[in-house]
Amino acid sequence: MTSARVGRPAPADVRTVTCVGAGVIGGGWVAYFLARGYRVVAWDPAEDAEQRLRHLVSAAWPALTELGLADGASLEHLTVEHDLATACAQADFVQESAPEDLELKRALLARIDAATPVEVVISSSTSGYAMSEMQTACAHPERTVVGHPFNPPYLIPLVEVVGGAATSPEAVAWASDFFRHTGKSVITMEREVPGFIANRLQEALWREALHMVAAGEATVEQIDLSITDGPGLRWPVHGPMLTFHLAGGQGGMAHMLDHFGPSLQSPWTRLVAAELTPALRDAVVDGCDREADGRSIDDLVAERDRGVIAILRALGRA
Amino acid sequence: MTSARVGRPAPADVRTVTCVGAGVIGGGWVAYFLARGYRVVAWDPAEDAEQRLRHLVSAAWPALTELGLADGASLEHLTVEHDLATACAQADFVQESAPEDLELKRALLARIDAATPVEVVISSSTSGYAMSEMQTACAHPERTVVGHPFNPPYLIPLVEVVGGAATSPEAVAWASDFFRHTGKSVITMEREVPGFIANRLQEALWREALHMVAAGEATVEQIDLSITDGPGLRWPVHGPMLTFHLAGGQGGMAHMLDHFGPSLQSPWTRLVAAELTPALRDAVVDGCDREADGRSIDDLVAERDRGVIAILRALGRA
């Protein structure tokens, strides 16, 4: 079944979002799109999927209500379909959140592609597969993109958007615009990198943590405490790069790299460091300057301090 | 010069803290101890050290005042000494925060050790050296410990405490008690691991980020945005382990490892994964259960949601 519509709807004209897969991530998307005022059609092959989905959405709704629902947002705008093709035929946008299994996703995307009006963009929540690998069985791969969210999708703003080899740049731009229109914070990637950006960083930390537990170097509880009471309090304010920009005092990242650069060779993680070439040093220093965008070190220190204090207070720990 | 005092003062009886090194970290310690009501004696060999230190402490003071100063806390309780031995002779506790250079720290700790009353604990802010390496030139290495803070030491609660081969377990316990008494969150490590705990995790993330910039996979700005708007919002609430406990739905970390375990073999970071042996799986699952301490998955989800919303609001982003 294909729509009679010619061309893609404008991002602001999307009314119905179809969510394929209704586990923790898919269900989180359902809650998010409902809260933003969309009609949501969900499909999941599990026997108890609808019950689990409604449990998850109900659990998220108080938080979403507190944050502010869009006009007309309602739990009653959720329909659970038992037939995938029926679910996809109604979509102005499709978000796929199936289990992380390449063959499964490849086959499922082909079924979604066959059932979804040809102008509608299909986005995958995959945690790290390239769309180039997943879109190979689609008749219309040009409208398939990765739209990678973070748990819970109804609260964490970030979505990483990237296309595959057969994706049209226009579909990537449309998906980025659509997610932004819904209120998401979007990173549009120019090229496919396994794990995208945030998951690569998070995965490096997670793997080091697993090594440490395996080697008896730290307990699970020590690892969590080391982050909740340590660097984790700075990262939501400035991210890892601008945080280290402030580790160099008035000299900023340039001084930090010159001062701590040699410690990149220290055995402080199992991950071998990048070679700190002049080009890499300059790219990091220049990137921090661009990101600081005129804010002085003193400005950023004051901003960080306000942020950390606000977080400590918000979490009842000040 | 040694004190006539017999035995170490109780942690609650410390009155004067000597801070050796007054850069970003040392100066942050000065601000922290002043705010907690201590008399602080600072020493730094740099010509303009006192001016920079007073600038840093003044900049931090509004934040510390807002958080609440201890009774009697005052900027007037700061003395900058021009002679290291004079500074150390007055100490009930010494915190060393010199540049990250092993030979420099080894020599400096020996000078501090020679000038500090023998019962007084000497702590180093080193970012990753083992005290076993740094204490070798001390006559009384038994009272030397690592007390590793995070920038800014006046706001980030965490201090990692660990002794060296020649450190007495009693000095490690005393330092942990003292830092806790001042209001710090303390992780006492049983063994020396290069980079301790939080820095190993942070360093793995940082090195992956540098590799990504070097390879053109992400810009500095994308890396920071991916954390501030993504996983960085969850880490202050639960840390990386309990965060992933919630990625598995009602099945928790056990389901998460069974479901995403294979992705440990994915090329999502340059860090090779630990082998997910049954022992490691059980250690992580059991650790999460201990840390959850009776809180159900639903409890933790609600707690995370409240925390993320509070952080978004605190940072003006809700």
XYZ file of C-alpha atoms in Angstrom:
636
model
C 0.000 0.000 0.000
C 1.463 3.359 -0.944
C 0.194 6.853 -0.345
C -1.210 9.031 -3.086
C 0.755 11.908 -1.532
C 3.461 13.377 -3.734
C 6.731 14.146 -1.971
C 7.624 14.006 1.676
C 5.488 15.861 4.226
C 7.183 18.828 5.853
C 8.602 17.837 9.265
C 5.980 20.042 10.916
C 3.185 18.230 9.064
C 3.882 14.806 10.529
C 0.830 13.608 12.454
C 1.266 9.840 12.846
C 4.452 8.141 13.995
C 4.729 4.377 13.744
C 6.993 2.737 16.317
C 8.170 -0.738 15.342
C 9.375 -2.623 18.411
C 8.064 -1.690 21.838
C 10.696 -2.718 24.345
C 12.595 -0.286 26.567
C 13.744 1.923 23.663
C 10.732 1.544 21.366
C 8.373 2.072 24.275
C 10.354 5.146 25.297
C 9.909 6.556 21.797
C 6.169 5.838 22.014
C 5.958 7.811 25.255
C 7.997 10.653 23.763
C 5.959 11.013 20.576
C 2.674 10.797 22.509
C 3.870 13.560 24.839
C 4.804 15.715 21.854
C 1.205 15.433 20.618
C 1.548 12.797 17.899
C -0.762 9.943 17.126
C 1.367 6.837 17.671
C 0.882 3.424 16.118
C 2.958 0.688 17.734
C 3.775 -2.830 16.654
C 5.776 -5.509 18.464
C 5.723 -9.271 17.880
C 5.897 -10.237 21.577
C 2.779 -11.766 23.119
C 2.738 -9.410 26.096
C 4.032 -6.395 24.169
C 0.951 -4.224 24.541
C 0.767 -4.792 28.296
C 4.468 -4.018 28.765
C 4.216 -0.991 26.505
C 1.271 0.490 28.359
C 3.087 -0.129 31.668
C 6.166 1.700 30.386
C 4.231 4.623 28.914
C 2.137 5.011 32.072
C 5.313 4.990 34.179
C 6.843 7.720 32.004
C 3.739 9.894 31.766
C 4.062 11.686 35.141
C 7.591 12.785 34.219
C 6.442 13.910 30.789
C 3.462 15.739 32.261
C 5.766 17.500 34.689
C 8.024 18.578 31.840
C 5.016 19.851 29.901
C 2.912 18.011 27.329
C 2.264 19.392 23.837
C -1.229 20.679 23.108
C -3.593 17.771 22.638
C -1.113 15.145 23.832
C -2.913 12.114 25.198
C -2.320 8.497 26.110
C -5.454 7.793 24.089
C -3.590 8.577 20.879
C -1.770 5.256 21.131
C -2.914 2.392 18.930
C -1.268 -1.018 19.086
C -1.566 -2.883 15.786
C -1.141 -6.621 15.466
C -0.140 -6.453 11.813
C 3.131 -4.748 10.850
C 1.938 -3.686 7.397
C -1.199 -2.096 8.826
C 0.940 -0.180 11.317
C 3.370 1.074 8.667
C 0.693 2.041 6.132
C -0.522 4.767 8.502
C 2.883 6.343 9.122
C 4.149 9.831 8.366
C 7.382 8.693 10.030
C 8.625 5.297 11.206
C 11.000 4.644 14.129
C 12.306 1.066 14.310
C 13.600 -0.173 17.689
C 14.003 -3.930 17.280
C 16.582 -6.007 19.159
C 20.217 -5.400 18.227
C 20.633 -8.197 15.662
C 21.811 -7.279 12.179
C 19.975 -10.008 10.256
C 16.795 -9.339 12.176
C 17.019 -5.606 11.489
C 17.868 -6.126 7.828
C 14.813 -8.344 7.295
C 12.538 -6.170 9.421
C 13.544 -2.971 7.617
C 12.728 -4.670 4.302
C 9.246 -5.511 5.614
C 8.786 -1.965 6.945
C 10.033 -0.532 3.647
C 7.560 -2.627 1.673
C 4.612 -1.513 3.804
C 5.399 2.172 4.319
C 4.386 4.903 1.844
C 7.419 5.508 -0.309
C 7.914 9.154 0.656
C 7.981 8.420 4.397
C 11.321 8.403 6.207
C 12.200 5.246 8.140
C 14.595 5.654 11.072
C 16.379 2.956 13.060
C 17.263 3.172 16.764
C 20.222 0.821 16.272
C 22.907 1.321 18.888
C 25.736 0.943 16.453
C 25.044 -0.780 13.110
C 25.620 1.209 9.956
C 22.517 1.865 7.851
C 24.610 0.743 4.861
C 24.530 -2.755 6.376
C 20.868 -2.686 7.338
C 19.239 -1.165 4.241
C 20.488 -3.752 1.744
C 17.176 -5.596 1.433
C 15.041 -2.456 1.090
C 13.456 -1.539 -2.247
C 13.587 2.140 -1.235
C 16.722 2.452 0.893
C 17.053 6.149 0.025
C 14.621 7.048 2.835
C 16.231 4.901 5.557
C 18.347 6.591 8.227
C 19.776 5.891 11.657
C 18.112 7.971 14.380
C 19.947 6.773 17.462
C 18.373 7.779 20.794
C 19.477 7.334 24.403
C 17.600 5.633 27.181
C 15.088 6.898 28.103
C 14.209 8.425 24.720
C 11.435 10.413 26.381
C 13.936 12.399 28.501
C 17.425 12.329 27.019
C 17.512 14.958 24.249
C 20.213 13.510 21.988
C 19.501 11.782 18.677
C 22.381 10.915 16.349
C 21.306 10.956 12.694
C 23.311 9.384 9.890
C 22.471 7.816 6.546
C 23.812 4.763 4.750
C 25.462 4.422 1.349
C 22.080 4.303 -0.389
C 20.395 6.992 1.731
C 19.662 10.340 0.098
C 21.237 13.353 1.828
C 17.784 14.920 1.694
C 16.344 12.137 3.889
C 19.139 12.684 6.441
C 18.386 16.410 6.466
C 14.641 15.752 6.747
C 15.086 13.367 9.686
C 17.379 15.848 11.460
C 14.788 18.604 10.952
C 11.963 16.364 12.114
C 13.715 15.291 15.324
C 14.630 18.924 16.053
C 11.029 19.926 15.412
C 9.896 17.404 18.046
C 12.308 18.962 20.555
C 15.308 16.684 20.227
C 18.962 17.733 20.254
C 20.391 16.379 16.986
C 23.891 15.502 15.849
C 23.934 14.932 12.099
C 26.941 12.841 11.156
C 28.622 13.195 7.777
C 29.854 9.616 7.749
C 29.073 6.261 9.278
C 31.217 5.343 12.277
C 30.423 2.135 14.204
C 28.734 3.161 17.458
C 28.290 6.728 16.161
C 29.704 9.261 18.650
C 28.231 9.049 22.159
C 28.147 5.258 22.215
C 31.801 5.046 21.237
C 32.706 7.276 24.167
C 30.341 5.499 26.522
C 31.492 2.085 25.302
C 35.156 2.929 25.950
C 34.270 3.830 29.530
C 32.075 0.726 29.922
C 34.729 -1.639 28.573
C 37.380 -0.174 30.876
C 34.915 -0.638 33.749
C 34.320 -4.291 32.831
C 38.067 -4.899 32.623
C 38.463 -3.350 36.063
C 35.789 -5.568 37.596
C 37.258 -8.614 35.862
C 40.737 -7.771 37.184
C 39.554 -7.025 40.711
C 40.664 -3.395 40.389
C 37.304 -1.913 41.390
C 33.857 -3.043 42.436
C 30.641 -2.183 40.619
C 29.717 0.158 43.477
C 33.106 1.941 43.420
C 32.811 2.446 39.662
C 29.410 4.065 39.962
C 30.414 6.219 42.942
C 33.553 7.335 41.125
C 31.377 8.777 38.361
C 28.321 10.053 40.279
C 30.536 11.912 42.754
C 33.365 12.680 40.358
C 33.610 13.516 36.637
C 29.934 12.683 36.081
C 29.020 15.974 37.747
C 30.939 17.998 35.159
C 29.983 16.198 31.953
C 26.359 17.444 31.703
C 27.628 21.018 31.998
C 30.422 21.180 29.418
C 31.163 17.724 28.025
C 34.594 16.090 28.233
C 36.454 18.495 25.941
C 35.439 21.826 27.447
C 35.824 20.265 30.914
C 39.497 19.614 30.178
C 39.770 23.105 28.651
C 39.346 24.215 32.287
C 41.961 21.800 33.629
C 44.686 23.976 32.138
C 43.951 27.089 34.162
C 44.088 30.348 32.225
C 46.038 28.534 29.496
C 43.039 26.380 28.650
C 43.235 23.271 26.484
C 46.559 24.320 24.973
C 48.214 24.361 28.383
C 46.342 21.228 29.415
C 47.654 19.245 26.433
C 51.187 20.557 26.927
C 51.056 19.778 30.662
C 49.154 16.485 30.729
C 49.942 15.367 27.191
C 52.734 13.065 28.369
C 50.280 11.299 30.674
C 48.543 10.055 27.514
C 51.349 7.518 27.506
C 50.609 6.464 31.087
C 48.923 3.112 31.694
C 45.772 4.837 32.973
C 43.427 2.808 30.807
C 43.784 -0.229 28.599
C 43.071 1.976 25.584
C 46.230 3.020 23.763
C 46.273 6.778 23.260
C 46.154 8.638 19.991
C 49.495 10.176 19.048
C 49.345 13.810 20.106
C 50.536 15.232 16.790
C 50.651 19.009 16.285
C 47.616 18.607 13.988
C 45.583 16.787 16.661
C 46.662 19.247 19.334
C 45.580 22.166 17.150
C 42.284 20.502 16.212
C 41.396 20.042 19.878
C 42.567 23.500 20.944
C 40.781 25.179 18.011
C 37.634 23.133 18.628
C 37.542 24.241 22.268
C 38.008 27.862 21.209
C 35.165 27.565 18.697
C 32.945 25.911 21.281
C 33.823 28.472 23.968
C 32.675 31.061 21.413
C 34.054 34.078 23.218
C 33.517 32.832 26.764
C 36.733 33.378 28.723
C 38.222 30.764 31.030
C 36.824 32.748 33.966
C 33.374 32.795 32.312
C 33.499 29.039 31.771
C 34.737 28.362 35.306
C 31.826 30.383 36.692
C 29.423 28.561 34.364
C 30.791 25.167 35.397
C 30.573 26.064 39.073
C 26.960 27.225 38.713
C 26.169 24.043 36.781
C 27.790 21.644 39.240
C 26.145 23.381 42.194
C 22.770 23.282 40.419
C 23.190 19.556 39.731
C 24.260 18.796 43.316
C 21.228 20.726 44.572
C 18.872 19.175 42.032
C 19.944 15.717 43.187
C 19.627 16.685 46.858
C 23.355 16.380 47.463
C 24.388 19.965 48.202
C 61.426 20.370 63.040
C 59.114 17.787 64.552
C 56.153 18.253 66.821
C 56.163 17.380 70.466
C 52.703 15.891 69.965
C 52.441 12.146 70.483
C 50.369 10.300 67.900
C 48.222 11.597 65.115
C 45.501 14.158 65.852
C 41.957 12.850 65.451
C 40.574 13.841 62.030
C 38.156 16.207 63.789
C 41.033 17.938 65.576
C 42.808 19.113 62.430
C 43.001 22.911 62.413
C 45.713 23.817 59.901
C 45.999 22.358 56.410
C 49.117 23.036 54.388
C 48.620 23.070 50.623
C 51.828 22.567 48.644
C 51.363 23.763 45.067
C 48.749 26.405 44.286
C 47.761 25.934 40.666
C 44.273 24.936 39.526
C 44.089 21.866 41.774
C 46.115 23.125 44.723
C 44.267 26.432 44.652
C 40.968 24.564 44.519
C 41.983 22.648 47.642
C 42.880 25.938 49.343
C 39.399 27.308 48.567
C 37.776 24.095 49.797
C 39.627 23.909 53.108
C 39.059 27.618 53.774
C 35.328 27.164 53.144
C 35.274 24.221 55.540
C 36.661 26.489 58.255
C 40.319 25.487 58.283
C 43.336 27.693 58.586
C 45.233 27.154 55.331
C 48.929 27.647 54.717
C 49.903 27.616 51.045
C 53.255 27.343 49.332
C 54.090 27.460 45.610
C 57.438 28.226 43.970
C 55.976 30.329 41.128
C 56.687 34.082 41.216
C 53.042 35.052 40.718
C 51.621 32.165 42.727
C 50.050 34.216 45.500
C 48.303 36.546 43.059
C 46.939 33.641 40.988
C 45.901 31.781 44.127
C 43.996 34.726 45.557
C 42.304 35.230 42.165
C 41.229 31.576 42.083
C 40.001 31.516 45.679
C 38.084 34.778 45.229
C 36.453 33.394 42.078
C 35.380 30.238 43.940
C 34.190 31.984 47.088
C 30.718 33.060 45.845
C 29.943 29.446 44.891
C 31.217 28.206 48.238
C 29.265 30.864 50.098
C 26.140 29.855 48.221
C 26.687 26.223 49.176
C 27.182 27.224 52.800
C 30.416 28.028 54.611
C 31.466 26.291 57.816
C 31.302 28.335 61.027
C 34.197 30.757 61.143
C 35.266 30.157 57.529
C 37.099 33.150 56.160
C 39.372 34.163 53.322
C 41.508 35.766 56.015
C 42.562 32.351 57.257
C 44.840 31.943 54.256
C 48.569 32.457 54.706
C 50.988 32.158 51.809
C 54.444 31.145 52.966
C 57.572 31.663 50.910
C 59.471 28.849 52.605
C 58.272 25.263 52.154
C 59.637 24.065 55.514
C 57.917 26.899 57.361
C 54.630 26.004 55.625
C 54.914 22.303 56.461
C 55.962 22.811 60.072
C 52.554 24.306 60.856
C 50.506 21.501 59.321
C 48.012 19.115 60.898
C 47.540 17.741 57.381
C 49.408 18.316 54.099
C 47.916 18.181 50.598
C 50.493 18.230 47.789
C 49.319 19.339 44.318
C 52.502 19.842 42.312
C 52.727 19.353 38.526
C 52.350 15.791 37.262
C 56.027 14.845 37.060
C 57.206 11.784 38.949
C 60.753 12.961 39.732
C 59.484 16.355 40.810
C 56.884 14.774 43.108
C 59.370 12.283 44.512
C 61.815 15.045 45.436
C 59.120 17.398 46.690
C 57.512 14.751 48.901
C 60.905 14.084 50.452
C 61.249 17.798 51.288
C 57.695 17.904 52.663
C 58.333 14.743 54.683
C 61.500 16.227 56.196
C 59.696 19.421 57.262
C 56.371 18.046 58.483
C 55.778 16.775 62.034
C 56.178 13.030 61.862
C 52.658 12.141 62.953
C 51.021 14.317 60.271
C 49.558 12.622 57.192
C 50.828 13.840 53.809
C 48.481 13.397 50.866
C 49.212 13.789 47.154
C 46.738 15.018 44.514
C 48.532 13.023 41.800
C 46.262 12.157 38.902
C 47.656 8.700 38.491
C 51.080 7.932 39.987
C 51.287 5.237 42.609
C 52.405 6.394 46.060
C 54.787 3.423 46.009
C 56.697 5.256 43.258
C 56.524 8.684 44.890
C 57.360 7.899 48.529
C 60.730 6.270 47.907
C 62.813 9.257 49.059
C 60.775 9.908 52.223
C 62.203 9.128 55.660
C 58.666 8.556 56.950
C 56.770 7.112 53.989
C 54.306 5.379 56.305
C 52.221 8.583 56.533
C 52.122 9.329 52.795
C 48.930 8.605 50.847
C 47.286 9.513 47.566
C 44.219 11.726 48.021
C 43.136 12.259 44.451
C 40.558 15.041 43.910
C 38.650 16.213 40.840
C 38.603 19.671 39.373
C 37.327 21.819 40.969
C 38.237 20.275 44.342
C 36.008 22.838 46.060
C 32.870 21.431 44.370
C 33.371 17.870 43.163
C 32.908 15.599 46.196
C 35.061 12.626 45.186
C 38.483 11.880 46.672
C 40.184 8.576 45.908
C 42.445 7.454 48.750
C 45.105 4.781 48.410
C 48.429 4.083 50.072
C 51.757 2.893 48.716
C 53.835 -0.142 49.594
C 55.391 1.645 52.574
C 52.208 3.370 53.759
C 50.596 2.161 56.982
C 46.974 1.012 56.617
C 46.233 3.255 59.584
C 47.329 6.352 57.613
C 45.034 5.348 54.728
C 42.137 4.941 57.152
C 42.964 8.246 58.845
C 43.066 10.137 55.526
C 39.757 8.582 54.454
C 38.186 9.601 57.759
C 39.625 13.098 57.529
C 38.370 13.728 53.988
C 34.936 12.381 54.969
C 34.956 14.633 58.022
C 35.534 17.653 55.758
C 32.519 16.640 53.646
C 34.171 14.703 50.847
C 32.885 11.520 49.251
C 35.700 8.999 49.631
C 36.636 5.840 47.780
C 39.304 3.952 49.688
C 41.155 1.617 47.361
C 42.668 -1.639 48.579
C 45.395 -1.648 45.958
C 47.246 0.733 43.685
C 45.939 0.876 40.130
C 47.466 3.436 37.714
C 44.919 6.256 37.312
C 42.915 4.931 40.281
C 39.242 4.438 39.302
C 37.518 7.559 37.947
C 40.524 8.700 35.933
C 40.817 5.318 34.249
C 37.200 5.557 33.148
C 37.518 9.204 32.164
C 40.814 8.560 30.389
C 39.307 5.754 28.286
C 36.580 8.138 27.141
C 39.091 10.950 26.537
C 41.445 8.763 24.501
C 38.586 7.476 22.342
C 37.554 11.113 21.815
C 41.088 12.093 20.756
C 41.236 9.164 18.337
C 37.908 10.278 16.866
C 39.105 13.838 16.345
C 42.378 12.582 14.866
C 40.497 10.290 12.463
C 37.953 12.932 11.462
C 35.123 10.862 12.948
C 33.769 13.671 15.133
C 34.473 17.289 15.939
C 35.263 18.636 19.391
C 31.829 20.277 19.471
C 30.018 17.051 18.477
C 31.881 15.128 21.173
C 30.835 17.568 23.878
C 27.226 17.773 22.646
C 27.012 13.982 22.480
C 27.782 13.835 26.204
C 25.999 16.954 27.545
C 22.782 16.010 25.739
C 23.230 12.255 25.933
C 24.748 9.826 28.461
C 26.179 12.693 30.522
C 22.694 13.401 31.833
C 22.381 9.917 33.340
C 25.822 9.468 34.856
C 25.413 11.877 37.824
C 22.245 10.036 38.823
C 23.289 6.387 38.812
C 26.769 5.997 37.344
C 27.530 3.814 34.321
C 26.733 0.445 35.891
C 23.316 1.157 37.380
C 22.461 3.131 34.217
C 22.962 -0.013 32.162
C 21.043 -2.015 34.786
C 18.057 -0.028 33.452
C 18.866 -0.718 29.798
C 17.684 -4.287 30.257
C 14.092 -3.472 31.153
C 12.620 -5.532 33.981
C 15.426 -8.056 33.489
C 18.018 -5.520 34.617
C 21.766 -5.984 34.130
C 21.389 -9.752 33.626
C 19.148 -9.223 30.619
C 21.253 -6.328 29.421
C 24.428 -8.422 29.367
C 22.663 -11.334 27.693
C 21.083 -9.014 25.094
C 23.904 -6.549 24.415
C 26.789 -8.796 25.483
C 27.602 -9.757 21.886
C 27.953 -6.070 21.004
C 31.020 -6.040 23.260
C 32.705 -7.599 20.245
C 31.521 -4.788 17.972
C 34.045 -2.192 16.802
C 32.302 0.544 18.816
C 35.493 1.789 20.422
C 39.178 1.157 19.916
C 39.296 -0.513 23.328
C 39.151 -4.296 23.115
C 36.437 -5.636 25.407
C 36.891 -7.798 28.448
C 35.806 -11.373 27.869
C 32.301 -11.702 29.266
C 32.986 -14.811 31.312
C 30.268 -16.211 33.578
C 32.307 -14.934 36.538
C 32.440 -11.381 35.160
C 28.768 -11.456 34.240
C 27.863 -12.570 37.754
C 30.155 -10.008 39.376
C 28.477 -7.193 37.449
C 24.940 -8.495 37.977
C 25.549 -9.119 41.698
C 27.203 -5.715 42.074
C 24.182 -3.984 40.556
C 21.867 -5.917 42.855
C 23.938 -4.928 45.887
C 23.998 -1.315 44.762
C 20.260 -1.267 44.017
C 19.852 -2.442 47.616
C 16.199 -3.396 47.334
C 15.171 -0.709 44.857
C 13.171 -2.373 42.063
C 13.712 -1.598 38.397
C 10.573 0.559 38.518
C 11.944 2.398 41.576
C 15.237 3.039 39.819
C 13.542 4.145 36.589
C 11.468 6.655 38.558
C 14.593 7.810 40.401
C 16.528 8.213 37.147
C 13.672 10.122 35.549
C 13.407 12.476 38.516
C 17.171 12.952 38.449
C 17.433 13.643 34.710
C 14.501 16.075 34.847
C 16.053 17.835 37.848
C 19.376 18.146 36.017
C 17.736 19.433 32.824
C 15.827 21.991 34.884
C 18.858 22.932 36.973
C 20.801 23.649 33.791
C 17.904 25.597 32.287
C 17.320 23.031 29.577
C 13.886 21.594 30.440
